Amino acid sequence: QVQLVESGGGLVQAGDSLRLSCAGSGRSFSMYGMGWFRRAPGKEREFVATISWSGGTTYYADSVKARFTISRDNAKNTVFLQMNSLKPEDTAVYYCAASIRGSSWDDRMYDYWGQGTQVTVSS
């Protein structure tokens, strides 16, 4: 079993950057594909980015491509989401998730979820 805890959210202005972290428990963390998802007020949860267990494969939603970067440090059981050039439409609760099936854009493939961290971008 994997427990996930996100951190790094906050209130920033448009154009600023934030780095989210997701700390995972368990010795098998490196076996999981990891993903970041977000839920904006009044909207459904949506895919943001995913990374394979080795970190060799990444995939992004079109809305964040070239602005966000997902990475992982398996030695520290941590996944990161570097967010640059933030926009007000990036405002959401951001969740990390772990999938034994590997990296995926589909939230149904994920087995474990964190509690989320709030990101608010003012204009």
C-alpha positions as MATLAB code, in Angstrom:
seq = 'QVQLVESGGGLVQAGDSLRLSCAGSGRSFSMYGMGWFRRAPGKEREFVATISWSGGTTYYADSVKARFTISRDNAKNTVFLQMNSLKPEDTAVYYCAASIRGSSWDDRMYDYWGQGTQVTVSS';
ca = [
       0.000    0.000    0.000;
       1.127    3.547   -0.758;
       0.237    6.695    1.127;
       0.680   10.013   -0.645;
       0.993   13.497    0.820;
       1.094   16.590   -1.380;
       2.644   19.901   -0.424;
       3.787   23.139   -2.001;
       0.497   24.733   -2.936;
      -0.308   28.348   -2.243;
      -1.504   31.698   -3.524;
       0.528   33.246   -6.334;
       0.106   35.825   -9.073;
      -0.253   35.095  -12.759;
       3.144   34.429  -14.300;
       4.648   33.074  -11.081;
       5.955   29.575  -10.457;
       5.242   26.889   -7.881;
       6.707   23.482   -7.227;
       4.431   20.821   -5.853;
       5.786   17.767   -4.081;
       4.165   14.414   -3.443;
       5.811   12.273   -0.795;
       5.026    8.580   -0.913;
       5.393    5.906    1.723;
       6.338    2.303    1.150;
       9.353    0.514   -0.286;
       7.514   -0.231   -3.528;
       7.058    3.423   -4.495;
       9.413    3.097   -7.468;
       7.154    0.411   -8.979;
       4.289    2.850   -9.505;
       3.498    5.144  -12.346;
       2.594    8.531  -10.906;
       0.202   11.208  -12.010;
      -0.941   14.695  -11.134;
      -4.582   15.651  -11.494;
      -6.514   18.753  -10.548;
     -10.052   19.795   -9.740;
     -11.113   23.378  -10.275;
     -14.163   24.830   -8.513;
     -17.333   23.570  -10.163;
     -15.457   21.296  -12.550;
     -14.592   17.648  -12.741;
     -11.167   16.309  -11.945;
      -8.822   16.500  -14.916;
      -5.486   15.019  -15.898;
      -2.391   17.210  -15.664;
       0.724   15.065  -16.065;
       2.029   11.539  -15.611;
       5.426    9.878  -15.297;
       6.528    6.264  -15.616;
       8.093    4.326  -12.768;
      11.596    4.999  -14.082;
      10.931    8.624  -14.949;
      11.800    7.929  -18.550;
       8.358    8.623  -19.949;
       6.216   11.656  -19.283;
       2.961   12.916  -20.738;
       1.101   16.177  -20.271;
      -2.305   17.657  -20.820;
      -2.268   20.153  -23.678;
      -3.284   22.940  -21.321;
      -0.058   22.649  -19.307;
       2.408   21.414  -21.895;
       5.591   23.529  -22.043;
       4.690   25.189  -18.724;
       4.613   22.260  -16.273;
       7.249   19.580  -15.717;
       6.737   16.331  -13.836;
       9.721   14.526  -12.331;
      10.462   11.991   -9.639;
      13.183   10.996   -7.209;
      12.672    7.342   -6.345;
      15.450    7.421   -3.754;
      13.341    9.944   -1.837;
       9.930    8.480   -2.758;
       8.888   11.847   -4.127;
       7.240   13.155   -7.271;
       7.360   16.796   -8.262;
       5.319   19.100  -10.436;
       7.155   22.254  -11.450;
       4.602   24.810  -12.597;
       5.787   27.879  -14.478;
       3.939   30.769  -16.084;
       0.905   30.081  -13.966;
      -2.467   31.337  -15.151;
      -5.679   32.014  -13.226;
      -7.225   29.006  -14.968;
      -4.639   26.804  -13.227;
      -6.424   27.495   -9.936;
      -7.484   24.130   -8.513;
      -6.830   21.506   -5.898;
      -3.950   19.390   -7.169;
      -3.795   15.689   -6.402;
      -1.057   13.162   -6.940;
      -1.870    9.533   -7.553;
      -0.077    6.203   -7.902;
      -0.827    3.443  -10.390;
       0.631   -0.061  -10.319;
      -0.355   -0.253  -14.011;
       2.142    2.446  -14.926;
       1.755    5.982  -16.165;
      -1.650    6.951  -17.488;
      -3.842    9.962  -18.262;
      -6.879    7.980  -17.089;
      -7.716    8.539  -13.428;
      -9.481    5.158  -13.335;
      -6.077    3.491  -13.598;
      -4.872    4.897  -10.286;
      -4.922    2.967   -7.050;
      -3.879    5.529   -4.449;
      -4.558    9.243   -4.070;
      -3.271   12.023   -1.884;
      -5.464   14.512   -0.059;
      -4.674   17.375   -2.419;
      -3.031   20.779   -2.165;
      -4.669   24.065   -3.133;
      -3.144   26.240   -5.834;
      -4.669   29.675   -6.358;
      -3.457   31.982   -9.114;
      -4.634   35.588   -9.015;
      -4.777   37.782  -12.089;
];
